[in-house]
């Protein structure tokens, strides 16, 4: 595969980040139970990945290998989706997406505790800014927030935890089984995630009926554009860009999700909450920079 030019690689990451920024929006538009919409996200994602592998045999390498690892990856991703889709219902698409991106601090904490990694000023500054931003968003008026809203904040934190451990598992198994193509691994883990969510949907007593055409096309958007195309564009462009630029471009996702939430669902924020969002985004960016520098050092 030929390396894209820096401009083309940047456009790949930008387009991918914008696509995945619609994930929470599509999930909200389905107006379906959270687990059901998560299940169909995986169904349509699997169909899209299967179609890609059908027409490009060269990326099937490793498809038959390490399904046990992909099951663990898929189960962790199912937990991420389960928490996140519920957070979307309580605090909205924009803020729930912002909370999910706090996973960068969980990943760094795991590295510090388990791998004895050192953190620099970027991480410390980023964490302080992010925590200050979250306090302005939620903590400043916590006692007066409705119970469901507070539950949504807790679910957002759990989303970040599950997302971080999903990324750790995905990275770990890809390192141990480097011969497996990323596309093949994503198909495996997406299928396993769908199985877990399908079982959870049955246990919750939900049916599998897609009630409206709006729900159907929203699920297609979730599975095809967010689950497959968006992440493939990001992974195609990331290796050919400076880490700082990648971190900046990826912030398009939570930023855009908040904008779409304002436009489509009438999200209204007080001035101090807007300041909180800006501080949290800057903090997440510095956290991404810190993580990227550690990976470069390790390499």
PDB file of C-alpha atoms in Angstrom:
ATOM      1  CA  UNK A   1       0.000   0.000   0.000  1.00  0.00           C
ATOM      2  CA  UNK A   2       1.449   3.335  -1.090  1.00  0.00           C
ATOM      3  CA  UNK A   3       1.955   5.990   1.555  1.00  0.00           C
ATOM      4  CA  UNK A   4      -0.379   8.987   1.109  1.00  0.00           C
ATOM      5  CA  UNK A   5       0.987  12.518   1.013  1.00  0.00           C
ATOM      6  CA  UNK A   6       0.802  14.466   4.312  1.00  0.00           C
ATOM      7  CA  UNK A   7      -2.113  16.499   2.940  1.00  0.00           C
ATOM      8  CA  UNK A   8      -4.018  13.389   1.884  1.00  0.00           C
ATOM      9  CA  UNK A   9      -3.266  11.633   5.183  1.00  0.00           C
ATOM     10  CA  UNK A  10      -4.531  14.676   7.082  1.00  0.00           C
ATOM     11  CA  UNK A  11      -7.728  14.693   5.036  1.00  0.00           C
ATOM     12  CA  UNK A  12      -8.201  10.983   5.785  1.00  0.00           C
ATOM     13  CA  UNK A  13      -7.983  11.569   9.550  1.00  0.00           C
ATOM     14  CA  UNK A  14     -10.145  14.703   9.367  1.00  0.00           C
ATOM     15  CA  UNK A  15     -12.862  12.939   7.351  1.00  0.00           C
ATOM     16  CA  UNK A  16     -12.759   9.923   9.666  1.00  0.00           C
ATOM     17  CA  UNK A  17     -13.022  12.075  12.798  1.00  0.00           C
ATOM     18  CA  UNK A  18     -16.036  13.916  11.366  1.00  0.00           C
ATOM     19  CA  UNK A  19     -17.693  10.606  10.448  1.00  0.00           C
ATOM     20  CA  UNK A  20     -17.314   9.097  13.906  1.00  0.00           C
ATOM     21  CA  UNK A  21     -18.527  12.348  15.486  1.00  0.00           C
ATOM     22  CA  UNK A  22     -21.980  11.349  14.224  1.00  0.00           C
ATOM     23  CA  UNK A  23     -21.987   8.032  16.137  1.00  0.00           C
ATOM     24  CA  UNK A  24     -23.791   9.378  19.204  1.00  0.00           C
ATOM     25  CA  UNK A  25     -26.135  11.381  16.970  1.00  0.00           C
ATOM     26  CA  UNK A  26     -27.130   8.304  14.964  1.00  0.00           C
ATOM     27  CA  UNK A  27     -27.598   6.309  18.192  1.00  0.00           C
ATOM     28  CA  UNK A  28     -29.954   9.001  19.528  1.00  0.00           C
ATOM     29  CA  UNK A  29     -31.880   9.219  16.242  1.00  0.00           C
ATOM     30  CA  UNK A  30     -32.710   5.504  16.262  1.00  0.00           C
ATOM     31  CA  UNK A  31     -35.020   6.085  19.262  1.00  0.00           C
ATOM     32  CA  UNK A  32     -34.418   2.422  20.122  1.00  0.00           C
ATOM     33  CA  UNK A  33     -33.284   0.812  23.406  1.00  0.00           C
ATOM     34  CA  UNK A  34     -29.532   1.428  23.887  1.00  0.00           C
ATOM     35  CA  UNK A  35     -28.521  -2.235  23.732  1.00  0.00           C
ATOM     36  CA  UNK A  36     -30.648  -2.871  20.628  1.00  0.00           C
ATOM     37  CA  UNK A  37     -29.130   0.034  18.712  1.00  0.00           C
ATOM     38  CA  UNK A  38     -25.657  -1.108  19.804  1.00  0.00           C
ATOM     39  CA  UNK A  39     -26.388  -4.623  18.522  1.00  0.00           C
ATOM     40  CA  UNK A  40     -27.465  -3.369  15.100  1.00  0.00           C
ATOM     41  CA  UNK A  41     -24.447  -1.080  14.951  1.00  0.00           C
ATOM     42  CA  UNK A  42     -22.333  -4.246  15.060  1.00  0.00           C
ATOM     43  CA  UNK A  43     -24.589  -6.080  12.574  1.00  0.00           C
ATOM     44  CA  UNK A  44     -24.258  -3.399   9.911  1.00  0.00           C
ATOM     45  CA  UNK A  45     -20.593  -2.941  10.756  1.00  0.00           C
ATOM     46  CA  UNK A  46     -19.983  -6.676  10.242  1.00  0.00           C
ATOM     47  CA  UNK A  47     -21.783  -6.614   6.897  1.00  0.00           C
ATOM     48  CA  UNK A  48     -19.675  -3.642   5.778  1.00  0.00           C
ATOM     49  CA  UNK A  49     -16.397  -5.276   6.885  1.00  0.00           C
ATOM     50  CA  UNK A  50     -17.392  -8.598   5.318  1.00  0.00           C
ATOM     51  CA  UNK A  51     -18.103  -6.833   2.018  1.00  0.00           C
ATOM     52  CA  UNK A  52     -14.711  -5.125   2.162  1.00  0.00           C
ATOM     53  CA  UNK A  53     -12.909  -8.408   2.814  1.00  0.00           C
ATOM     54  CA  UNK A  54     -14.886 -10.121   0.053  1.00  0.00           C
ATOM     55  CA  UNK A  55     -13.681  -7.666  -2.585  1.00  0.00           C
ATOM     56  CA  UNK A  56     -10.139  -7.324  -1.214  1.00  0.00           C
ATOM     57  CA  UNK A  57      -8.804 -10.822  -0.468  1.00  0.00           C
ATOM     58  CA  UNK A  58      -5.366  -9.487   0.522  1.00  0.00           C
ATOM     59  CA  UNK A  59      -6.706  -8.009   3.755  1.00  0.00           C
ATOM     60  CA  UNK A  60      -8.171 -11.317   4.969  1.00  0.00           C
ATOM     61  CA  UNK A  61      -4.791 -12.384   6.335  1.00  0.00           C
ATOM     62  CA  UNK A  62      -5.190 -13.843   9.820  1.00  0.00           C
ATOM     63  CA  UNK A  63      -9.001 -13.944   9.747  1.00  0.00           C
ATOM     64  CA  UNK A  64      -9.029 -17.533  11.060  1.00  0.00           C
ATOM     65  CA  UNK A  65      -6.559 -16.855  13.898  1.00  0.00           C
ATOM     66  CA  UNK A  66      -6.839 -15.759  17.556  1.00  0.00           C
ATOM     67  CA  UNK A  67     -10.615 -15.585  17.845  1.00  0.00           C
ATOM     68  CA  UNK A  68     -10.281 -15.945  21.626  1.00  0.00           C
ATOM     69  CA  UNK A  69      -8.393 -12.653  21.751  1.00  0.00           C
ATOM     70  CA  UNK A  70     -10.971 -11.007  19.510  1.00  0.00           C
ATOM     71  CA  UNK A  71     -13.746 -12.244  21.796  1.00  0.00           C
ATOM     72  CA  UNK A  72     -12.151 -10.431  24.742  1.00  0.00           C
ATOM     73  CA  UNK A  73     -11.696  -7.309  22.611  1.00  0.00           C
ATOM     74  CA  UNK A  74     -15.322  -7.559  21.472  1.00  0.00           C
ATOM     75  CA  UNK A  75     -16.625  -8.064  25.020  1.00  0.00           C
ATOM     76  CA  UNK A  76     -14.797  -4.930  26.217  1.00  0.00           C
ATOM     77  CA  UNK A  77     -16.123  -2.974  23.249  1.00  0.00           C
ATOM     78  CA  UNK A  78     -19.631  -4.261  24.080  1.00  0.00           C
ATOM     79  CA  UNK A  79     -19.220  -2.842  27.601  1.00  0.00           C
ATOM     80  CA  UNK A  80     -18.114   0.474  26.086  1.00  0.00           C
ATOM     81  CA  UNK A  81     -21.164   0.582  23.802  1.00  0.00           C
ATOM     82  CA  UNK A  82     -23.524  -0.507  26.614  1.00  0.00           C
ATOM     83  CA  UNK A  83     -22.401   2.303  28.924  1.00  0.00           C
ATOM     84  CA  UNK A  84     -22.072   4.932  26.198  1.00  0.00           C
ATOM     85  CA  UNK A  85     -25.471   4.440  24.555  1.00  0.00           C
ATOM     86  CA  UNK A  86     -27.101   4.875  27.976  1.00  0.00           C
ATOM     87  CA  UNK A  87     -25.034   7.971  28.717  1.00  0.00           C
ATOM     88  CA  UNK A  88     -26.282   9.417  25.408  1.00  0.00           C
ATOM     89  CA  UNK A  89     -29.866   9.102  26.666  1.00  0.00           C
ATOM     90  CA  UNK A  90     -29.148  10.947  29.928  1.00  0.00           C
ATOM     91  CA  UNK A  91     -26.625  13.681  29.083  1.00  0.00           C
ATOM     92  CA  UNK A  92     -26.904  13.846  25.286  1.00  0.00           C
ATOM     93  CA  UNK A  93     -24.650  12.922  22.348  1.00  0.00           C
ATOM     94  CA  UNK A  94     -22.159  15.763  22.719  1.00  0.00           C
ATOM     95  CA  UNK A  95     -21.258  15.552  26.401  1.00  0.00           C
ATOM     96  CA  UNK A  96     -21.296  11.738  26.431  1.00  0.00           C
ATOM     97  CA  UNK A  97     -18.774  11.734  23.564  1.00  0.00           C
ATOM     98  CA  UNK A  98     -16.588  14.221  25.442  1.00  0.00           C
ATOM     99  CA  UNK A  99     -16.652  11.950  28.504  1.00  0.00           C
ATOM    100  CA  UNK A 100     -15.714   8.890  26.417  1.00  0.00           C
ATOM    101  CA  UNK A 101     -12.580  10.672  25.182  1.00  0.00           C
ATOM    102  CA  UNK A 102     -11.255  10.858  28.735  1.00  0.00           C
ATOM    103  CA  UNK A 103     -10.003   7.317  28.054  1.00  0.00           C
ATOM    104  CA  UNK A 104      -6.587   8.827  27.277  1.00  0.00           C
ATOM    105  CA  UNK A 105      -6.087   9.502  31.007  1.00  0.00           C
ATOM    106  CA  UNK A 106      -7.158   5.971  31.937  1.00  0.00           C
ATOM    107  CA  UNK A 107      -4.633   4.546  29.460  1.00  0.00           C
ATOM    108  CA  UNK A 108      -1.864   6.670  30.947  1.00  0.00           C
ATOM    109  CA  UNK A 109      -2.854   5.709  34.504  1.00  0.00           C
ATOM    110  CA  UNK A 110      -2.632   2.030  33.541  1.00  0.00           C
ATOM    111  CA  UNK A 111       0.838   2.646  32.116  1.00  0.00           C
ATOM    112  CA  UNK A 112       1.961   4.399  35.312  1.00  0.00           C
ATOM    113  CA  UNK A 113       0.552   1.764  37.684  1.00  0.00           C
ATOM    114  CA  UNK A 114       1.327  -1.448  35.783  1.00  0.00           C
ATOM    115  CA  UNK A 115       4.283  -0.546  33.596  1.00  0.00           C
ATOM    116  CA  UNK A 116       5.984   2.031  35.844  1.00  0.00           C
ATOM    117  CA  UNK A 117       5.924   4.619  33.076  1.00  0.00           C
ATOM    118  CA  UNK A 118       6.760   8.212  33.866  1.00  0.00           C
ATOM    119  CA  UNK A 119       4.490  11.089  32.961  1.00  0.00           C
ATOM    120  CA  UNK A 120       5.624  14.564  32.057  1.00  0.00           C
ATOM    121  CA  UNK A 121       4.222  18.038  32.306  1.00  0.00           C
ATOM    122  CA  UNK A 122       1.886  17.532  29.350  1.00  0.00           C
ATOM    123  CA  UNK A 123      -0.008  14.767  31.104  1.00  0.00           C
ATOM    124  CA  UNK A 124      -0.130  16.584  34.450  1.00  0.00           C
ATOM    125  CA  UNK A 125      -1.300  19.813  32.808  1.00  0.00           C
ATOM    126  CA  UNK A 126      -3.797  17.986  30.609  1.00  0.00           C
ATOM    127  CA  UNK A 127      -5.277  16.103  33.556  1.00  0.00           C
ATOM    128  CA  UNK A 128      -5.604  19.282  35.604  1.00  0.00           C
ATOM    129  CA  UNK A 129      -7.299  21.141  32.743  1.00  0.00           C
ATOM    130  CA  UNK A 130      -9.637  18.233  31.987  1.00  0.00           C
ATOM    131  CA  UNK A 131     -10.658  17.853  35.634  1.00  0.00           C
ATOM    132  CA  UNK A 132     -11.205  21.603  35.927  1.00  0.00           C
ATOM    133  CA  UNK A 133     -13.313  21.551  32.779  1.00  0.00           C
ATOM    134  CA  UNK A 134     -15.411  18.652  34.056  1.00  0.00           C
ATOM    135  CA  UNK A 135     -15.952  20.467  37.350  1.00  0.00           C
ATOM    136  CA  UNK A 136     -17.299  23.485  35.461  1.00  0.00           C
ATOM    137  CA  UNK A 137     -19.514  21.199  33.361  1.00  0.00           C
ATOM    138  CA  UNK A 138     -20.916  18.960  36.095  1.00  0.00           C
ATOM    139  CA  UNK A 139     -19.374  19.493  39.528  1.00  0.00           C
ATOM    140  CA  UNK A 140     -20.174  23.181  40.004  1.00  0.00           C
ATOM    141  CA  UNK A 141     -23.906  22.461  40.231  1.00  0.00           C
ATOM    142  CA  UNK A 142     -23.798  18.726  41.037  1.00  0.00           C
ATOM    143  CA  UNK A 143     -26.253  18.842  43.951  1.00  0.00           C
ATOM    144  CA  UNK A 144     -28.930  20.459  41.767  1.00  0.00           C
ATOM    145  CA  UNK A 145     -28.571  18.122  38.787  1.00  0.00           C
ATOM    146  CA  UNK A 146     -31.438  15.645  38.174  1.00  0.00           C
ATOM    147  CA  UNK A 147     -30.687  12.036  39.251  1.00  0.00           C
ATOM    148  CA  UNK A 148     -30.802  10.777  35.654  1.00  0.00           C
ATOM    149  CA  UNK A 149     -28.294  13.418  34.578  1.00  0.00           C
ATOM    150  CA  UNK A 150     -25.919  12.446  37.369  1.00  0.00           C
ATOM    151  CA  UNK A 151     -26.318   8.801  36.360  1.00  0.00           C
ATOM    152  CA  UNK A 152     -25.392   9.829  32.810  1.00  0.00           C
ATOM    153  CA  UNK A 153     -22.168  11.426  34.065  1.00  0.00           C
ATOM    154  CA  UNK A 154     -21.273   8.213  35.937  1.00  0.00           C
ATOM    155  CA  UNK A 155     -22.036   6.184  32.801  1.00  0.00           C
ATOM    156  CA  UNK A 156     -19.763   8.535  30.841  1.00  0.00           C
ATOM    157  CA  UNK A 157     -16.901   7.772  33.240  1.00  0.00           C
ATOM    158  CA  UNK A 158     -17.580   4.030  32.909  1.00  0.00           C
ATOM    159  CA  UNK A 159     -17.572   4.464  29.130  1.00  0.00           C
ATOM    160  CA  UNK A 160     -14.094   5.986  29.284  1.00  0.00           C
ATOM    161  CA  UNK A 161     -12.884   3.078  31.454  1.00  0.00           C
ATOM    162  CA  UNK A 162     -14.351   0.410  29.158  1.00  0.00           C
ATOM    163  CA  UNK A 163     -13.059   2.212  26.045  1.00  0.00           C
ATOM    164  CA  UNK A 164      -9.551   2.411  27.506  1.00  0.00           C
ATOM    165  CA  UNK A 165      -9.425  -1.307  28.321  1.00  0.00           C
ATOM    166  CA  UNK A 166     -10.817  -2.099  24.863  1.00  0.00           C
ATOM    167  CA  UNK A 167      -7.951  -0.133  23.283  1.00  0.00           C
ATOM    168  CA  UNK A 168      -5.405  -1.822  25.561  1.00  0.00           C
ATOM    169  CA  UNK A 169      -6.692  -5.273  24.595  1.00  0.00           C
ATOM    170  CA  UNK A 170      -6.788  -4.405  20.893  1.00  0.00           C
ATOM    171  CA  UNK A 171      -3.224  -3.058  20.955  1.00  0.00           C
ATOM    172  CA  UNK A 172      -1.928  -5.971  23.040  1.00  0.00           C
ATOM    173  CA  UNK A 173      -3.350  -8.704  20.827  1.00  0.00           C
ATOM    174  CA  UNK A 174      -2.260  -6.908  17.662  1.00  0.00           C
ATOM    175  CA  UNK A 175       1.301  -6.812  18.998  1.00  0.00           C
ATOM    176  CA  UNK A 176       1.216 -10.516  19.965  1.00  0.00           C
ATOM    177  CA  UNK A 177      -0.403 -11.536  16.666  1.00  0.00           C
ATOM    178  CA  UNK A 178       1.055  -8.999  14.277  1.00  0.00           C
ATOM    179  CA  UNK A 179       0.342 -11.114  11.198  1.00  0.00           C
ATOM    180  CA  UNK A 180      -3.405 -10.457  11.533  1.00  0.00           C
ATOM    181  CA  UNK A 181      -4.488  -7.575   9.316  1.00  0.00           C
ATOM    182  CA  UNK A 182      -6.293  -4.756  11.185  1.00  0.00           C
ATOM    183  CA  UNK A 183      -9.335  -5.141   8.937  1.00  0.00           C
ATOM    184  CA  UNK A 184      -9.577  -8.853   9.753  1.00  0.00           C
ATOM    185  CA  UNK A 185      -9.185  -8.140  13.472  1.00  0.00           C
ATOM    186  CA  UNK A 186     -11.890  -5.472  13.333  1.00  0.00           C
ATOM    187  CA  UNK A 187     -14.292  -7.891  11.639  1.00  0.00           C
ATOM    188  CA  UNK A 188     -13.584 -10.535  14.301  1.00  0.00           C
ATOM    189  CA  UNK A 189     -14.036  -8.158  17.242  1.00  0.00           C
ATOM    190  CA  UNK A 190     -17.103  -6.492  15.717  1.00  0.00           C
ATOM    191  CA  UNK A 191     -18.765  -9.886  15.259  1.00  0.00           C
ATOM    192  CA  UNK A 192     -17.926 -10.910  18.840  1.00  0.00           C
ATOM    193  CA  UNK A 193     -19.189  -7.585  20.163  1.00  0.00           C
ATOM    194  CA  UNK A 194     -22.437  -8.080  18.261  1.00  0.00           C
ATOM    195  CA  UNK A 195     -22.902 -11.530  19.810  1.00  0.00           C
ATOM    196  CA  UNK A 196     -22.402 -10.152  23.335  1.00  0.00           C
ATOM    197  CA  UNK A 197     -24.801  -7.250  22.747  1.00  0.00           C
ATOM    198  CA  UNK A 198     -27.358  -9.561  21.127  1.00  0.00           C
ATOM    199  CA  UNK A 199     -27.322 -11.825  24.192  1.00  0.00           C
ATOM    200  CA  UNK A 200     -27.585  -8.798  26.494  1.00  0.00           C
ATOM    201  CA  UNK A 201     -30.535  -7.537  24.450  1.00  0.00           C
ATOM    202  CA  UNK A 202     -32.338 -10.852  24.940  1.00  0.00           C
ATOM    203  CA  UNK A 203     -31.625 -10.867  28.684  1.00  0.00           C
ATOM    204  CA  UNK A 204     -33.006  -7.335  28.948  1.00  0.00           C
ATOM    205  CA  UNK A 205     -36.250  -8.492  27.322  1.00  0.00           C
ATOM    206  CA  UNK A 206     -35.940  -6.256  24.246  1.00  0.00           C
ATOM    207  CA  UNK A 207     -37.035  -7.335  20.799  1.00  0.00           C
ATOM    208  CA  UNK A 208     -35.016  -6.871  17.608  1.00  0.00           C
ATOM    209  CA  UNK A 209     -37.611  -4.940  15.612  1.00  0.00           C
ATOM    210  CA  UNK A 210     -36.355  -1.858  13.749  1.00  0.00           C
ATOM    211  CA  UNK A 211     -39.400   0.396  14.178  1.00  0.00           C
ATOM    212  CA  UNK A 212     -38.977   3.087  11.500  1.00  0.00           C
ATOM    213  CA  UNK A 213     -37.017   3.953   8.371  1.00  0.00           C
ATOM    214  CA  UNK A 214     -35.317   6.719  10.367  1.00  0.00           C
ATOM    215  CA  UNK A 215     -34.093   4.082  12.791  1.00  0.00           C
ATOM    216  CA  UNK A 216     -32.946   1.850   9.932  1.00  0.00           C
ATOM    217  CA  UNK A 217     -30.894   4.524   8.175  1.00  0.00           C
ATOM    218  CA  UNK A 218     -29.465   5.737  11.491  1.00  0.00           C
ATOM    219  CA  UNK A 219     -28.293   2.181  12.210  1.00  0.00           C
ATOM    220  CA  UNK A 220     -26.743   1.970   8.743  1.00  0.00           C
ATOM    221  CA  UNK A 221     -24.916   5.221   9.478  1.00  0.00           C
ATOM    222  CA  UNK A 222     -23.698   3.817  12.795  1.00  0.00           C
ATOM    223  CA  UNK A 223     -22.466   0.541  11.334  1.00  0.00           C
ATOM    224  CA  UNK A 224     -21.119   1.578   7.953  1.00  0.00           C
ATOM    225  CA  UNK A 225     -19.914   5.164   8.288  1.00  0.00           C
ATOM    226  CA  UNK A 226     -18.930   5.233  11.982  1.00  0.00           C
ATOM    227  CA  UNK A 227     -17.971   1.631  12.733  1.00  0.00           C
ATOM    228  CA  UNK A 228     -16.134   0.920   9.468  1.00  0.00           C
ATOM    229  CA  UNK A 229     -15.413   3.814   7.097  1.00  0.00           C
ATOM    230  CA  UNK A 230     -14.566   6.410   9.748  1.00  0.00           C
ATOM    231  CA  UNK A 231     -12.082   4.248  11.635  1.00  0.00           C
ATOM    232  CA  UNK A 232     -10.517   2.866   8.454  1.00  0.00           C
ATOM    233  CA  UNK A 233      -9.854   6.426   7.252  1.00  0.00           C
ATOM    234  CA  UNK A 234      -8.300   7.347  10.599  1.00  0.00           C
ATOM    235  CA  UNK A 235      -6.066   4.266  10.708  1.00  0.00           C
ATOM    236  CA  UNK A 236      -5.084   4.863   7.066  1.00  0.00           C
ATOM    237  CA  UNK A 237      -3.867   8.408   7.724  1.00  0.00           C
ATOM    238  CA  UNK A 238      -2.503   8.330  11.286  1.00  0.00           C
ATOM    239  CA  UNK A 239       0.876   6.653  10.635  1.00  0.00           C
ATOM    240  CA  UNK A 240       1.896   9.371   8.162  1.00  0.00           C
ATOM    241  CA  UNK A 241       1.226  12.452  10.304  1.00  0.00           C
ATOM    242  CA  UNK A 242       2.962  14.092  13.273  1.00  0.00           C
ATOM    243  CA  UNK A 243       1.471  12.971  16.575  1.00  0.00           C
ATOM    244  CA  UNK A 244       0.546  16.548  17.534  1.00  0.00           C
ATOM    245  CA  UNK A 245      -1.488  16.991  14.355  1.00  0.00           C
ATOM    246  CA  UNK A 246      -3.228  13.640  14.827  1.00  0.00           C
ATOM    247  CA  UNK A 247      -4.249  14.608  18.360  1.00  0.00           C
ATOM    248  CA  UNK A 248      -5.587  17.931  17.138  1.00  0.00           C
ATOM    249  CA  UNK A 249      -7.549  16.357  14.283  1.00  0.00           C
ATOM    250  CA  UNK A 250      -9.050  13.693  16.545  1.00  0.00           C
ATOM    251  CA  UNK A 251     -10.459  16.424  18.802  1.00  0.00           C
ATOM    252  CA  UNK A 252     -12.795  17.155  15.875  1.00  0.00           C
ATOM    253  CA  UNK A 253     -14.857  14.163  17.065  1.00  0.00           C
ATOM    254  CA  UNK A 254     -15.993  15.401  20.512  1.00  0.00           C
ATOM    255  CA  UNK A 255     -16.079  19.024  19.340  1.00  0.00           C
ATOM    256  CA  UNK A 256     -18.303  18.190  16.361  1.00  0.00           C
ATOM    257  CA  UNK A 257     -20.555  15.923  18.440  1.00  0.00           C
ATOM    258  CA  UNK A 258     -21.286  18.851  20.773  1.00  0.00           C
ATOM    259  CA  UNK A 259     -22.068  21.093  17.780  1.00  0.00           C
ATOM    260  CA  UNK A 260     -24.407  18.474  16.232  1.00  0.00           C
ATOM    261  CA  UNK A 261     -26.079  18.078  19.645  1.00  0.00           C
ATOM    262  CA  UNK A 262     -26.732  21.822  19.759  1.00  0.00           C
ATOM    263  CA  UNK A 263     -28.100  21.919  16.203  1.00  0.00           C
ATOM    264  CA  UNK A 264     -30.209  18.750  16.221  1.00  0.00           C
ATOM    265  CA  UNK A 265     -31.282  18.291  19.841  1.00  0.00           C
ATOM    266  CA  UNK A 266     -31.188  21.818  21.225  1.00  0.00           C
ATOM    267  CA  UNK A 267     -28.312  21.411  23.682  1.00  0.00           C
ATOM    268  CA  UNK A 268     -27.975  24.656  25.628  1.00  0.00           C
ATOM    269  CA  UNK A 269     -24.897  25.492  27.673  1.00  0.00           C
ATOM    270  CA  UNK A 270     -24.150  28.225  30.174  1.00  0.00           C
ATOM    271  CA  UNK A 271     -21.008  30.327  29.577  1.00  0.00           C
ATOM    272  CA  UNK A 272     -19.063  28.528  32.339  1.00  0.00           C
ATOM    273  CA  UNK A 273     -19.998  25.172  30.780  1.00  0.00           C
ATOM    274  CA  UNK A 274     -18.607  26.289  27.421  1.00  0.00           C
ATOM    275  CA  UNK A 275     -15.387  27.265  29.227  1.00  0.00           C
ATOM    276  CA  UNK A 276     -15.427  23.804  30.837  1.00  0.00           C
ATOM    277  CA  UNK A 277     -15.729  22.094  27.464  1.00  0.00           C
ATOM    278  CA  UNK A 278     -12.830  24.114  26.057  1.00  0.00           C
ATOM    279  CA  UNK A 279     -10.644  23.285  29.073  1.00  0.00           C
ATOM    280  CA  UNK A 280     -11.552  19.593  28.839  1.00  0.00           C
ATOM    281  CA  UNK A 281     -10.731  19.500  25.111  1.00  0.00           C
ATOM    282  CA  UNK A 282      -7.355  21.189  25.694  1.00  0.00           C
ATOM    283  CA  UNK A 283      -6.677  18.719  28.506  1.00  0.00           C
ATOM    284  CA  UNK A 284      -7.555  15.737  26.299  1.00  0.00           C
ATOM    285  CA  UNK A 285      -5.274  17.103  23.583  1.00  0.00           C
ATOM    286  CA  UNK A 286      -2.348  17.394  26.001  1.00  0.00           C
ATOM    287  CA  UNK A 287      -3.098  13.871  27.230  1.00  0.00           C
ATOM    288  CA  UNK A 288      -2.975  12.614  23.644  1.00  0.00           C
ATOM    289  CA  UNK A 289       0.336  14.408  23.103  1.00  0.00           C
ATOM    290  CA  UNK A 290       1.756  12.793  26.244  1.00  0.00           C
ATOM    291  CA  UNK A 291       0.620   9.322  25.145  1.00  0.00           C
ATOM    292  CA  UNK A 292       2.024   9.840  21.657  1.00  0.00           C
ATOM    293  CA  UNK A 293       5.436  10.898  23.018  1.00  0.00           C
ATOM    294  CA  UNK A 294       5.615   7.749  25.177  1.00  0.00           C
ATOM    295  CA  UNK A 295       4.863   5.543  22.167  1.00  0.00           C
ATOM    296  CA  UNK A 296       7.609   7.252  20.157  1.00  0.00           C
ATOM    297  CA  UNK A 297      10.052   6.728  23.042  1.00  0.00           C
ATOM    298  CA  UNK A 298       9.075   3.065  23.333  1.00  0.00           C
ATOM    299  CA  UNK A 299       9.540   2.603  19.594  1.00  0.00           C
TER     300      UNK A 299
END
